[in-house]
Amino acid sequence: MPAALPTSVSNAEPARPFGWIRAEPWGIHVVPCDAWVDPAREVATALVTHGHADHARGGHGRVFATPETLAIMQLRYGVGDDGGGEGVPVPLREPVDLGCGVTATYFPAGHVLGSAQILLEHRGERVVVTGDYKRRPDPTCELFEVVPCDIFITEATFGLPVFTHPPIGGEIAKLRDALAANPERCVALGAYALGKAQRVIAELRAAGHDDPIYLHGALEKMCALYEDHGVNLGELRPATGAKKDAMRGAIVVCPPAALNDRWSRRLPDPITAMASGWMRVRQRARQRNVELPLIISDHADWNELTATITEVNPRESWITHGREEALLRWCQLHQRRARALAMVGYEDEDD
Amino acid sequence: MRAFSILMDRLTYTNGRNMKLSLIADYLRDTPDPDRGWALAALTDALDFPAVKSSTVRKLLTERVDPVLYALSRDYVGDTAETASLLWPAPDAQDMPPDALSVADTVVMLRSMTRATVMTELPPLLDRLDANERYALIKLATGAMRIGISARLAKVAFAQAFDVSVDAVEEYWHGQEPPYAELFAWAADGAEPPRTDLLPLFRPFMLAHPLEEAEVDMGEYVAEWKWDGIRVQIVHVNGVTRVYSRSGDDISATFPEIAGVLPFPAVLDGELLVRGTHQGGEEGGAASFNALQQRLGRKTVSKKMLREAPAFVRLYDVLLLDGEDLRECAWEDRRARLEAMMHRLDPERFDLSQIIPADDFASLTAIREKARDDAIEGVMLKRRTSPYVAGRRTGLWYKWKRDPLLIDCVLMYAQRGSGKRSSFFSDFTFGCWNGDPDKDGELLPVGKAYFGFTDEELKLLDRHVRAHTVNRFGPVRETDKSLVLEIAFDSVHDSKRHKSGLAMRFPRIHRIRTDKPAHEADRIETLREMVRD
């Protein structure tokens, strides 16, 4: 049974500024209403920013998330199904009363389908938890919105100045050039199963690539979910059971781990490609045995991270999961108050 | 710089040799002089700009970027050139005309820099480039390309680009300076080849095919022992002597006792050996390959070393003599010239590879059977009429190695291959029993092999590793040690480097013995008995 939400502000709650929001190693705790943002443990009330596994987990009593994120969590963890916990759909930009004087409002984060930042308000104080975000347009999700706040809790996955993601058009062109130059081979494209795969396919379609795209079995359901939510991915075919010759000159999308696995032996002389922000660094690409590195990320790069802090202009920035030290240093150099949160369980995703 | 930086990037991410070759060949064909020559020099590490160091780049960067952010970035990226190329605060790439700067311009500017001027002259150069070009430039300037392009690969690519023979490229390349104008004029535009007779140049070796199941007519062929040292070429021109290895590397400094004693113009082909009695006994007069190995790879040689392991060359052939090119002559004629010349050489340092007296193939076979007892690698068969031609040509020279040694080992560890084999476990470590396998005997690793098997066998081995993994150490899988592999190898030697105390030469997987239980594999003593040191 999910615990009931408290209905009034507890008298024991101290009134010191922002005492009501606490960063614990396993999540951001909204103390008055005992709710957790993206908790790494099972809790009674979870506020989930997006569907990636290091933010969204199964086993919570009640989950507040956008309808798209709930659909993803239902597919992955059975949230909303019998015994899978209750899902509470939260439309974007509509405040939800969490009780005890706390309201939550979800704003688009531009990361993947359904991704949101969560604005938490209590006693006139405003805290934004970004989850993961990027600032660039993405045909599969809504663009990030700047939400003014007092405390800005930001991700820092690519929080090093070496990470600047080039415009996606050039990377898509590289992919199509490689395909055109090797009609006898195929391009095996490793892309994260939720978000990256669908974004790359949608960008390929926007660039005029109308040929069928083959999918690893692990991607089929998620692609179907995206299409159900109005993202047109064109003609998709399962790679399983497809003839080797049929896949010559085609793009085959798979999870990154499948690139060097036995699965890839079914492909016709594949050019191994990977779409990830880490591909910026040659050694990272070499380690993964990648021939065609594509710098495509669903996270903010260094310039986006620093520009966003400047635009949001919070009183204080809290920096989580990623390379906190460098962003912390940048805040110091720009006379901005900041602290690094020691969160656990958030991976170097985006690959 | 743009085309060159694209080439560098593609080479970085390409594993296959053929793909690398065609990338370089395309670049050499499509790029004008002198850029392609400079690029070729950069790829083969033939350029040096003493004023530009990795520390220069680091210093320039920390003047422009916060040192803490630089240090954090450098730690993550792991390479100064790449960190600098990404962090360099430069104008937008779109504002720059494409390929405004040629490789030749860049080289001229880098050459003109001194320690005093580099801090002011390098920055404007970096400002004119995008991140990938900056990376290429810093790598080129600091001389650390590390993209797996050997000089040989570059020469093969050059030959492929202009459809000329790689042996000719090999011959004319030596003595040419970047940007190799004469070399390109010859290969690309059909000009006269560069002159090679005035310099102590390396000539590509003539090589032998393995003699498979065939027999040869001993009326047409002669036999010599195949000595186990390193093949060398000694060249003397204009008072200068050089000793070259199989790959054309100059190893004169490693063997000064040889380089000092060829007093007349000649190009000689022979086997470099150390004095001893291991190969062929007293009469053979040569120590094992192991003894020679102690002397390889040294830049300077101590007097003690010269005394304890004196080197000499057993001569096989003569290519040039007193200004005359003998390579077109028949082997018999060259042999006569070689024999007649021997009295002019110091017998301490040179002797003649003897002809094995064998009237027919049967008697040669009988003589070869004894080769293992004499610890000789095998025999060479040379056609009496053959000219000296570079590389491997069928029907001229054969090597007939003694049959390999065999031992049954147990598969212990496996690792993934690379490139096409990256989805397969294809590198195998195997061991022999130390002690009684039915009591408390344990397996000791004795070698590693990644060839010898067919594609079908590789699939079987791969499946076995996946199904029998008991432990993982990073990329290495430990198996349950249940599979017996019959290992073929040329010889085995004492080794202090390995726990088993033994090291095999050329081990390969000969057969997969799924029929044999692991405890019936061979013991380490069996392998030790095969040592002939």
PDB file of N, CA and C in Angstrom, chain B residues 298-381:
ATOM      1  N   ARG B 298      69.729  -3.122 -28.839  1.00  0.00           N
ATOM      2  CA  ARG B 298      70.564  -2.234 -28.024  1.00  0.00           C
ATOM      3  C   ARG B 298      71.123  -1.105 -28.884  1.00  0.00           C
ATOM      4  N   LYS B 299      71.145   0.095 -28.282  1.00  0.00           N
ATOM      5  CA  LYS B 299      71.695   1.228 -29.032  1.00  0.00           C
ATOM      6  C   LYS B 299      73.210   1.261 -28.892  1.00  0.00           C
ATOM      7  N   THR B 300      73.710   0.862 -27.727  1.00  0.00           N
ATOM      8  CA  THR B 300      75.147   0.768 -27.551  1.00  0.00           C
ATOM      9  C   THR B 300      75.459  -0.620 -27.009  1.00  0.00           C
ATOM     10  N   VAL B 301      76.684  -1.078 -27.259  1.00  0.00           N
ATOM     11  CA  VAL B 301      77.049  -2.436 -26.855  1.00  0.00           C
ATOM     12  C   VAL B 301      78.282  -2.360 -25.962  1.00  0.00           C
ATOM     13  N   SER B 302      78.234  -3.054 -24.836  1.00  0.00           N
ATOM     14  CA  SER B 302      79.379  -3.021 -23.924  1.00  0.00           C
ATOM     15  C   SER B 302      80.491  -3.920 -24.446  1.00  0.00           C
ATOM     16  N   LYS B 303      81.726  -3.666 -23.959  1.00  0.00           N
ATOM     17  CA  LYS B 303      82.868  -4.498 -24.358  1.00  0.00           C
ATOM     18  C   LYS B 303      82.657  -5.936 -23.910  1.00  0.00           C
ATOM     19  N   LYS B 304      82.047  -6.063 -22.716  1.00  0.00           N
ATOM     20  CA  LYS B 304      81.796  -7.376 -22.155  1.00  0.00           C
ATOM     21  C   LYS B 304      80.906  -8.179 -23.102  1.00  0.00           C
ATOM     22  N   MET B 305      79.869  -7.506 -23.576  1.00  0.00           N
ATOM     23  CA  MET B 305      78.931  -8.150 -24.472  1.00  0.00           C
ATOM     24  C   MET B 305      79.613  -8.589 -25.765  1.00  0.00           C
ATOM     25  N   LEU B 306      80.483  -7.716 -26.285  1.00  0.00           N
ATOM     26  CA  LEU B 306      81.205  -8.036 -27.521  1.00  0.00           C
ATOM     27  C   LEU B 306      82.111  -9.244 -27.323  1.00  0.00           C
ATOM     28  N   ARG B 307      82.641  -9.365 -26.088  1.00  0.00           N
ATOM     29  CA  ARG B 307      83.548 -10.461 -25.793  1.00  0.00           C
ATOM     30  C   ARG B 307      82.769 -11.762 -25.601  1.00  0.00           C
ATOM     31  N   GLU B 308      81.653 -11.658 -24.841  1.00  0.00           N
ATOM     32  CA  GLU B 308      80.923 -12.868 -24.473  1.00  0.00           C
ATOM     33  C   GLU B 308      80.003 -13.393 -25.550  1.00  0.00           C
ATOM     34  N   ALA B 309      79.501 -12.508 -26.370  1.00  0.00           N
ATOM     35  CA  ALA B 309      78.578 -12.956 -27.425  1.00  0.00           C
ATOM     36  C   ALA B 309      78.980 -12.322 -28.753  1.00  0.00           C
ATOM     37  N   PRO B 310      80.131 -12.724 -29.271  1.00  0.00           N
ATOM     38  CA  PRO B 310      80.591 -12.099 -30.513  1.00  0.00           C
ATOM     39  C   PRO B 310      79.720 -12.523 -31.696  1.00  0.00           C
ATOM     40  N   ALA B 311      79.389 -11.559 -32.539  1.00  0.00           N
ATOM     41  CA  ALA B 311      78.520 -11.844 -33.674  1.00  0.00           C
ATOM     42  C   ALA B 311      79.346 -12.078 -34.929  1.00  0.00           C
ATOM     43  N   PHE B 312      78.794 -12.847 -35.823  1.00  0.00           N
ATOM     44  CA  PHE B 312      79.402 -12.996 -37.151  1.00  0.00           C
ATOM     45  C   PHE B 312      78.275 -13.203 -38.156  1.00  0.00           C
ATOM     46  N   VAL B 313      78.631 -13.102 -39.423  1.00  0.00           N
ATOM     47  CA  VAL B 313      77.618 -13.243 -40.466  1.00  0.00           C
ATOM     48  C   VAL B 313      77.966 -14.438 -41.339  1.00  0.00           C
ATOM     49  N   ARG B 314      76.982 -15.305 -41.494  1.00  0.00           N
ATOM     50  CA  ARG B 314      77.144 -16.449 -42.382  1.00  0.00           C
ATOM     51  C   ARG B 314      76.545 -16.039 -43.718  1.00  0.00           C
ATOM     52  N   LEU B 315      77.379 -15.919 -44.740  1.00  0.00           N
ATOM     53  CA  LEU B 315      76.918 -15.300 -45.987  1.00  0.00           C
ATOM     54  C   LEU B 315      76.161 -16.276 -46.890  1.00  0.00           C
ATOM     55  N   TYR B 316      75.043 -15.771 -47.413  1.00  0.00           N
ATOM     56  CA  TYR B 316      74.223 -16.544 -48.335  1.00  0.00           C
ATOM     57  C   TYR B 316      74.426 -16.094 -49.783  1.00  0.00           C
ATOM     58  N   ASP B 317      74.635 -14.779 -49.955  1.00  0.00           N
ATOM     59  CA  ASP B 317      74.516 -14.262 -51.310  1.00  0.00           C
ATOM     60  C   ASP B 317      75.243 -12.924 -51.443  1.00  0.00           C
ATOM     61  N   VAL B 318      75.515 -12.543 -52.686  1.00  0.00           N
ATOM     62  CA  VAL B 318      76.093 -11.220 -52.958  1.00  0.00           C
ATOM     63  C   VAL B 318      75.238 -10.544 -54.023  1.00  0.00           C
ATOM     64  N   LEU B 319      74.806  -9.283 -53.731  1.00  0.00           N
ATOM     65  CA  LEU B 319      73.906  -8.571 -54.633  1.00  0.00           C
ATOM     66  C   LEU B 319      74.666  -7.595 -55.518  1.00  0.00           C
ATOM     67  N   LEU B 320      75.601  -6.872 -54.905  1.00  0.00           N
ATOM     68  CA  LEU B 320      76.421  -5.915 -55.639  1.00  0.00           C
ATOM     69  C   LEU B 320      77.864  -6.133 -55.199  1.00  0.00           C
ATOM     70  N   LEU B 321      78.779  -5.990 -56.142  1.00  0.00           N
ATOM     71  CA  LEU B 321      80.175  -6.180 -55.777  1.00  0.00           C
ATOM     72  C   LEU B 321      81.041  -5.258 -56.626  1.00  0.00           C
ATOM     73  N   ASP B 322      81.868  -4.473 -55.972  1.00  0.00           N
ATOM     74  CA  ASP B 322      82.789  -3.545 -56.651  1.00  0.00           C
ATOM     75  C   ASP B 322      82.067  -2.725 -57.725  1.00  0.00           C
ATOM     76  N   GLY B 323      80.901  -2.247 -57.380  1.00  0.00           N
ATOM     77  CA  GLY B 323      80.165  -1.375 -58.306  1.00  0.00           C
ATOM     78  C   GLY B 323      79.339  -2.106 -59.345  1.00  0.00           C
ATOM     79  N   GLU B 324      79.365  -3.437 -59.319  1.00  0.00           N
ATOM     80  CA  GLU B 324      78.633  -4.195 -60.322  1.00  0.00           C
ATOM     81  C   GLU B 324      77.362  -4.789 -59.692  1.00  0.00           C
ATOM     82  N   ASP B 325      76.218  -4.619 -60.359  1.00  0.00           N
ATOM     83  CA  ASP B 325      74.958  -5.159 -59.853  1.00  0.00           C
ATOM     84  C   ASP B 325      74.805  -6.593 -60.345  1.00  0.00           C
ATOM     85  N   LEU B 326      74.818  -7.549 -59.404  1.00  0.00           N
ATOM     86  CA  LEU B 326      74.789  -8.974 -59.781  1.00  0.00           C
ATOM     87  C   LEU B 326      73.402  -9.587 -59.673  1.00  0.00           C
ATOM     88  N   ARG B 327      72.402  -8.763 -59.352  1.00  0.00           N
ATOM     89  CA  ARG B 327      71.095  -9.334 -59.016  1.00  0.00           C
ATOM     90  C   ARG B 327      70.435 -10.064 -60.188  1.00  0.00           C
ATOM     91  N   GLU B 328      70.772  -9.645 -61.407  1.00  0.00           N
ATOM     92  CA  GLU B 328      70.184 -10.317 -62.568  1.00  0.00           C
ATOM     93  C   GLU B 328      70.885 -11.646 -62.883  1.00  0.00           C
ATOM     94  N   CYS B 329      72.077 -11.853 -62.329  1.00  0.00           N
ATOM     95  CA  CYS B 329      72.826 -13.074 -62.621  1.00  0.00           C
ATOM     96  C   CYS B 329      72.153 -14.288 -61.984  1.00  0.00           C
ATOM     97  N   ALA B 330      72.492 -15.486 -62.507  1.00  0.00           N
ATOM     98  CA  ALA B 330      71.989 -16.722 -61.929  1.00  0.00           C
ATOM     99  C   ALA B 330      72.633 -16.943 -60.562  1.00  0.00           C
ATOM    100  N   TRP B 331      71.918 -17.702 -59.686  1.00  0.00           N
ATOM    101  CA  TRP B 331      72.440 -17.961 -58.357  1.00  0.00           C
ATOM    102  C   TRP B 331      73.855 -18.571 -58.438  1.00  0.00           C
ATOM    103  N   GLU B 332      74.072 -19.525 -59.384  1.00  0.00           N
ATOM    104  CA  GLU B 332      75.370 -20.197 -59.528  1.00  0.00           C
ATOM    105  C   GLU B 332      76.500 -19.199 -59.759  1.00  0.00           C
ATOM    106  N   ASP B 333      76.220 -18.207 -60.607  1.00  0.00           N
ATOM    107  CA  ASP B 333      77.255 -17.211 -60.907  1.00  0.00           C
ATOM    108  C   ASP B 333      77.524 -16.322 -59.700  1.00  0.00           C
ATOM    109  N   ARG B 334      76.446 -15.951 -59.003  1.00  0.00           N
ATOM    110  CA  ARG B 334      76.636 -15.123 -57.804  1.00  0.00           C
ATOM    111  C   ARG B 334      77.412 -15.903 -56.747  1.00  0.00           C
ATOM    112  N   ARG B 335      77.079 -17.205 -56.635  1.00  0.00           N
ATOM    113  CA  ARG B 335      77.754 -18.052 -55.651  1.00  0.00           C
ATOM    114  C   ARG B 335      79.259 -18.112 -55.951  1.00  0.00           C
ATOM    115  N   ALA B 336      79.596 -18.231 -57.226  1.00  0.00           N
ATOM    116  CA  ALA B 336      81.011 -18.281 -57.610  1.00  0.00           C
ATOM    117  C   ALA B 336      81.709 -16.981 -57.210  1.00  0.00           C
ATOM    118  N   ARG B 337      81.050 -15.854 -57.452  1.00  0.00           N
ATOM    119  CA  ARG B 337      81.628 -14.562 -57.088  1.00  0.00           C
ATOM    120  C   ARG B 337      81.799 -14.451 -55.570  1.00  0.00           C
ATOM    121  N   LEU B 338      80.783 -14.980 -54.857  1.00  0.00           N
ATOM    122  CA  LEU B 338      80.809 -14.922 -53.391  1.00  0.00           C
ATOM    123  C   LEU B 338      81.995 -15.742 -52.860  1.00  0.00           C
ATOM    124  N   GLU B 339      82.152 -16.961 -53.387  1.00  0.00           N
ATOM    125  CA  GLU B 339      83.244 -17.823 -52.919  1.00  0.00           C
ATOM    126  C   GLU B 339      84.602 -17.192 -53.207  1.00  0.00           C
ATOM    127  N   ALA B 340      84.688 -16.594 -54.399  1.00  0.00           N
ATOM    128  CA  ALA B 340      85.967 -15.988 -54.794  1.00  0.00           C
ATOM    129  C   ALA B 340      86.307 -14.761 -53.965  1.00  0.00           C
ATOM    130  N   MET B 341      85.293 -14.187 -53.370  1.00  0.00           N
ATOM    131  CA  MET B 341      85.467 -12.946 -52.625  1.00  0.00           C
ATOM    132  C   MET B 341      85.832 -13.195 -51.157  1.00  0.00           C
ATOM    133  N   MET B 342      85.580 -14.414 -50.662  1.00  0.00           N
ATOM    134  CA  MET B 342      85.677 -14.671 -49.227  1.00  0.00           C
ATOM    135  C   MET B 342      87.056 -14.344 -48.644  1.00  0.00           C
ATOM    136  N   HIS B 343      88.124 -14.547 -49.422  1.00  0.00           N
ATOM    137  CA  HIS B 343      89.461 -14.304 -48.875  1.00  0.00           C
ATOM    138  C   HIS B 343      89.699 -12.828 -48.556  1.00  0.00           C
ATOM    139  N   ARG B 344      88.845 -11.948 -49.088  1.00  0.00           N
ATOM    140  CA  ARG B 344      89.008 -10.515 -48.809  1.00  0.00           C
ATOM    141  C   ARG B 344      88.366 -10.116 -47.480  1.00  0.00           C
ATOM    142  N   LEU B 345      87.659 -11.076 -46.834  1.00  0.00           N
ATOM    143  CA  LEU B 345      86.928 -10.749 -45.603  1.00  0.00           C
ATOM    144  C   LEU B 345      87.584 -11.368 -44.382  1.00  0.00           C
ATOM    145  N   ASP B 346      87.382 -10.733 -43.221  1.00  0.00           N
ATOM    146  CA  ASP B 346      87.906 -11.226 -41.957  1.00  0.00           C
ATOM    147  C   ASP B 346      87.169 -12.521 -41.579  1.00  0.00           C
ATOM    148  N   PRO B 347      87.870 -13.658 -41.473  1.00  0.00           N
ATOM    149  CA  PRO B 347      87.183 -14.927 -41.182  1.00  0.00           C
ATOM    150  C   PRO B 347      86.567 -14.965 -39.780  1.00  0.00           C
ATOM    151  N   GLU B 348      87.011 -14.068 -38.889  1.00  0.00           N
ATOM    152  CA  GLU B 348      86.380 -13.963 -37.573  1.00  0.00           C
ATOM    153  C   GLU B 348      84.931 -13.508 -37.690  1.00  0.00           C
ATOM    154  N   ARG B 349      84.670 -12.697 -38.678  1.00  0.00           N
ATOM    155  CA  ARG B 349      83.363 -12.036 -38.789  1.00  0.00           C
ATOM    156  C   ARG B 349      82.482 -12.553 -39.916  1.00  0.00           C
ATOM    157  N   PHE B 350      83.085 -13.226 -40.872  1.00  0.00           N
ATOM    158  CA  PHE B 350      82.289 -13.715 -42.000  1.00  0.00           C
ATOM    159  C   PHE B 350      82.673 -15.151 -42.311  1.00  0.00           C
ATOM    160  N   ASP B 351      81.678 -16.009 -42.504  1.00  0.00           N
ATOM    161  CA  ASP B 351      81.967 -17.272 -43.144  1.00  0.00           C
ATOM    162  C   ASP B 351      80.891 -17.552 -44.190  1.00  0.00           C
ATOM    163  N   LEU B 352      81.031 -18.690 -44.844  1.00  0.00           N
ATOM    164  CA  LEU B 352      80.181 -18.963 -45.990  1.00  0.00           C
ATOM    165  C   LEU B 352      79.160 -20.021 -45.600  1.00  0.00           C
ATOM    166  N   SER B 353      77.929 -19.819 -45.960  1.00  0.00           N
ATOM    167  CA  SER B 353      76.906 -20.828 -45.731  1.00  0.00           C
ATOM    168  C   SER B 353      77.197 -22.007 -46.657  1.00  0.00           C
ATOM    169  N   GLN B 354      77.410 -23.179 -46.061  1.00  0.00           N
ATOM    170  CA  GLN B 354      77.844 -24.321 -46.867  1.00  0.00           C
ATOM    171  C   GLN B 354      76.687 -24.960 -47.623  1.00  0.00           C
ATOM    172  N   ILE B 355      76.998 -25.495 -48.784  1.00  0.00           N
ATOM    173  CA  ILE B 355      76.023 -26.250 -49.567  1.00  0.00           C
ATOM    174  C   ILE B 355      75.933 -27.654 -48.969  1.00  0.00           C
ATOM    175  N   ILE B 356      74.703 -28.146 -48.809  1.00  0.00           N
ATOM    176  CA  ILE B 356      74.540 -29.506 -48.285  1.00  0.00           C
ATOM    177  C   ILE B 356      74.731 -30.481 -49.441  1.00  0.00           C
ATOM    178  N   PRO B 357      75.687 -31.396 -49.329  1.00  0.00           N
ATOM    179  CA  PRO B 357      75.888 -32.335 -50.439  1.00  0.00           C
ATOM    180  C   PRO B 357      74.766 -33.364 -50.462  1.00  0.00           C
ATOM    181  N   ALA B 358      73.877 -33.254 -51.418  1.00  0.00           N
ATOM    182  CA  ALA B 358      72.764 -34.207 -51.549  1.00  0.00           C
ATOM    183  C   ALA B 358      72.506 -34.422 -53.028  1.00  0.00           C
ATOM    184  N   ASP B 359      72.655 -35.662 -53.480  1.00  0.00           N
ATOM    185  CA  ASP B 359      72.513 -35.930 -54.912  1.00  0.00           C
ATOM    186  C   ASP B 359      71.063 -35.986 -55.344  1.00  0.00           C
ATOM    187  N   ASP B 360      70.201 -36.438 -54.445  1.00  0.00           N
ATOM    188  CA  ASP B 360      68.791 -36.498 -54.814  1.00  0.00           C
ATOM    189  C   ASP B 360      67.947 -36.113 -53.598  1.00  0.00           C
ATOM    190  N   PHE B 361      66.656 -36.006 -53.839  1.00  0.00           N
ATOM    191  CA  PHE B 361      65.764 -35.506 -52.793  1.00  0.00           C
ATOM    192  C   PHE B 361      65.694 -36.470 -51.607  1.00  0.00           C
ATOM    193  N   ALA B 362      65.790 -37.764 -51.912  1.00  0.00           N
ATOM    194  CA  ALA B 362      65.716 -38.764 -50.844  1.00  0.00           C
ATOM    195  C   ALA B 362      66.873 -38.600 -49.866  1.00  0.00           C
ATOM    196  N   SER B 363      68.078 -38.399 -50.388  1.00  0.00           N
ATOM    197  CA  SER B 363      69.204 -38.252 -49.468  1.00  0.00           C
ATOM    198  C   SER B 363      69.111 -36.929 -48.706  1.00  0.00           C
ATOM    199  N   LEU B 364      68.568 -35.907 -49.345  1.00  0.00           N
ATOM    200  CA  LEU B 364      68.373 -34.641 -48.631  1.00  0.00           C
ATOM    201  C   LEU B 364      67.372 -34.837 -47.493  1.00  0.00           C
ATOM    202  N   THR B 365      66.294 -35.608 -47.787  1.00  0.00           N
ATOM    203  CA  THR B 365      65.291 -35.877 -46.763  1.00  0.00           C
ATOM    204  C   THR B 365      65.933 -36.549 -45.556  1.00  0.00           C
ATOM    205  N   ALA B 366      66.806 -37.504 -45.834  1.00  0.00           N
ATOM    206  CA  ALA B 366      67.481 -38.210 -44.746  1.00  0.00           C
ATOM    207  C   ALA B 366      68.360 -37.261 -43.944  1.00  0.00           C
ATOM    208  N   ILE B 367      69.046 -36.366 -44.638  1.00  0.00           N
ATOM    209  CA  ILE B 367      69.913 -35.405 -43.940  1.00  0.00           C
ATOM    210  C   ILE B 367      69.065 -34.461 -43.083  1.00  0.00           C
ATOM    211  N   ARG B 368      67.929 -34.059 -43.651  1.00  0.00           N
ATOM    212  CA  ARG B 368      67.061 -33.119 -42.931  1.00  0.00           C
ATOM    213  C   ARG B 368      66.490 -33.749 -41.662  1.00  0.00           C
ATOM    214  N   GLU B 369      66.234 -35.071 -41.722  1.00  0.00           N
ATOM    215  CA  GLU B 369      65.689 -35.765 -40.548  1.00  0.00           C
ATOM    216  C   GLU B 369      66.566 -35.534 -39.323  1.00  0.00           C
ATOM    217  N   LYS B 370      67.885 -35.447 -39.558  1.00  0.00           N
ATOM    218  CA  LYS B 370      68.815 -35.283 -38.454  1.00  0.00           C
ATOM    219  C   LYS B 370      68.881 -33.847 -37.934  1.00  0.00           C
ATOM    220  N   ALA B 371      68.189 -32.955 -38.670  1.00  0.00           N
ATOM    221  CA  ALA B 371      68.351 -31.528 -38.375  1.00  0.00           C
ATOM    222  C   ALA B 371      67.973 -31.187 -36.938  1.00  0.00           C
ATOM    223  N   ARG B 372      66.939 -31.882 -36.408  1.00  0.00           N
ATOM    224  CA  ARG B 372      66.519 -31.494 -35.073  1.00  0.00           C
ATOM    225  C   ARG B 372      67.595 -31.828 -34.044  1.00  0.00           C
ATOM    226  N   ASP B 373      68.252 -32.966 -34.219  1.00  0.00           N
ATOM    227  CA  ASP B 373      69.316 -33.319 -33.291  1.00  0.00           C
ATOM    228  C   ASP B 373      70.405 -32.262 -33.323  1.00  0.00           C
ATOM    229  N   ASP B 374      70.616 -31.690 -34.490  1.00  0.00           N
ATOM    230  CA  ASP B 374      71.629 -30.651 -34.605  1.00  0.00           C
ATOM    231  C   ASP B 374      71.065 -29.270 -34.282  1.00  0.00           C
ATOM    232  N   ALA B 375      69.795 -29.226 -33.875  1.00  0.00           N
ATOM    233  CA  ALA B 375      69.136 -27.971 -33.525  1.00  0.00           C
ATOM    234  C   ALA B 375      69.164 -26.947 -34.659  1.00  0.00           C
ATOM    235  N   ILE B 376      68.990 -27.444 -35.873  1.00  0.00           N
ATOM    236  CA  ILE B 376      68.944 -26.529 -37.013  1.00  0.00           C
ATOM    237  C   ILE B 376      67.496 -26.409 -37.471  1.00  0.00           C
ATOM    238  N   GLU B 377      67.130 -25.183 -37.892  1.00  0.00           N
ATOM    239  CA  GLU B 377      65.725 -24.895 -38.172  1.00  0.00           C
ATOM    240  C   GLU B 377      65.164 -25.663 -39.359  1.00  0.00           C
ATOM    241  N   GLY B 378      66.034 -25.989 -40.333  1.00  0.00           N
ATOM    242  CA  GLY B 378      65.537 -26.648 -41.531  1.00  0.00           C
ATOM    243  C   GLY B 378      66.499 -26.405 -42.675  1.00  0.00           C
ATOM    244  N   VAL B 379      66.030 -26.636 -43.896  1.00  0.00           N
ATOM    245  CA  VAL B 379      66.910 -26.377 -45.034  1.00  0.00           C
ATOM    246  C   VAL B 379      66.275 -25.396 -46.002  1.00  0.00           C
ATOM    247  N   MET B 380      67.142 -24.757 -46.797  1.00  0.00           N
ATOM    248  CA  MET B 380      66.699 -23.833 -47.849  1.00  0.00           C
ATOM    249  C   MET B 380      67.003 -24.508 -49.184  1.00  0.00           C
ATOM    250  N   LEU B 381      66.096 -24.318 -50.135  1.00  0.00           N
ATOM    251  CA  LEU B 381      66.321 -24.856 -51.471  1.00  0.00           C
ATOM    252  C   LEU B 381      66.328 -23.692 -52.444  1.00  0.00           C
TER     253      LEU B 381
END
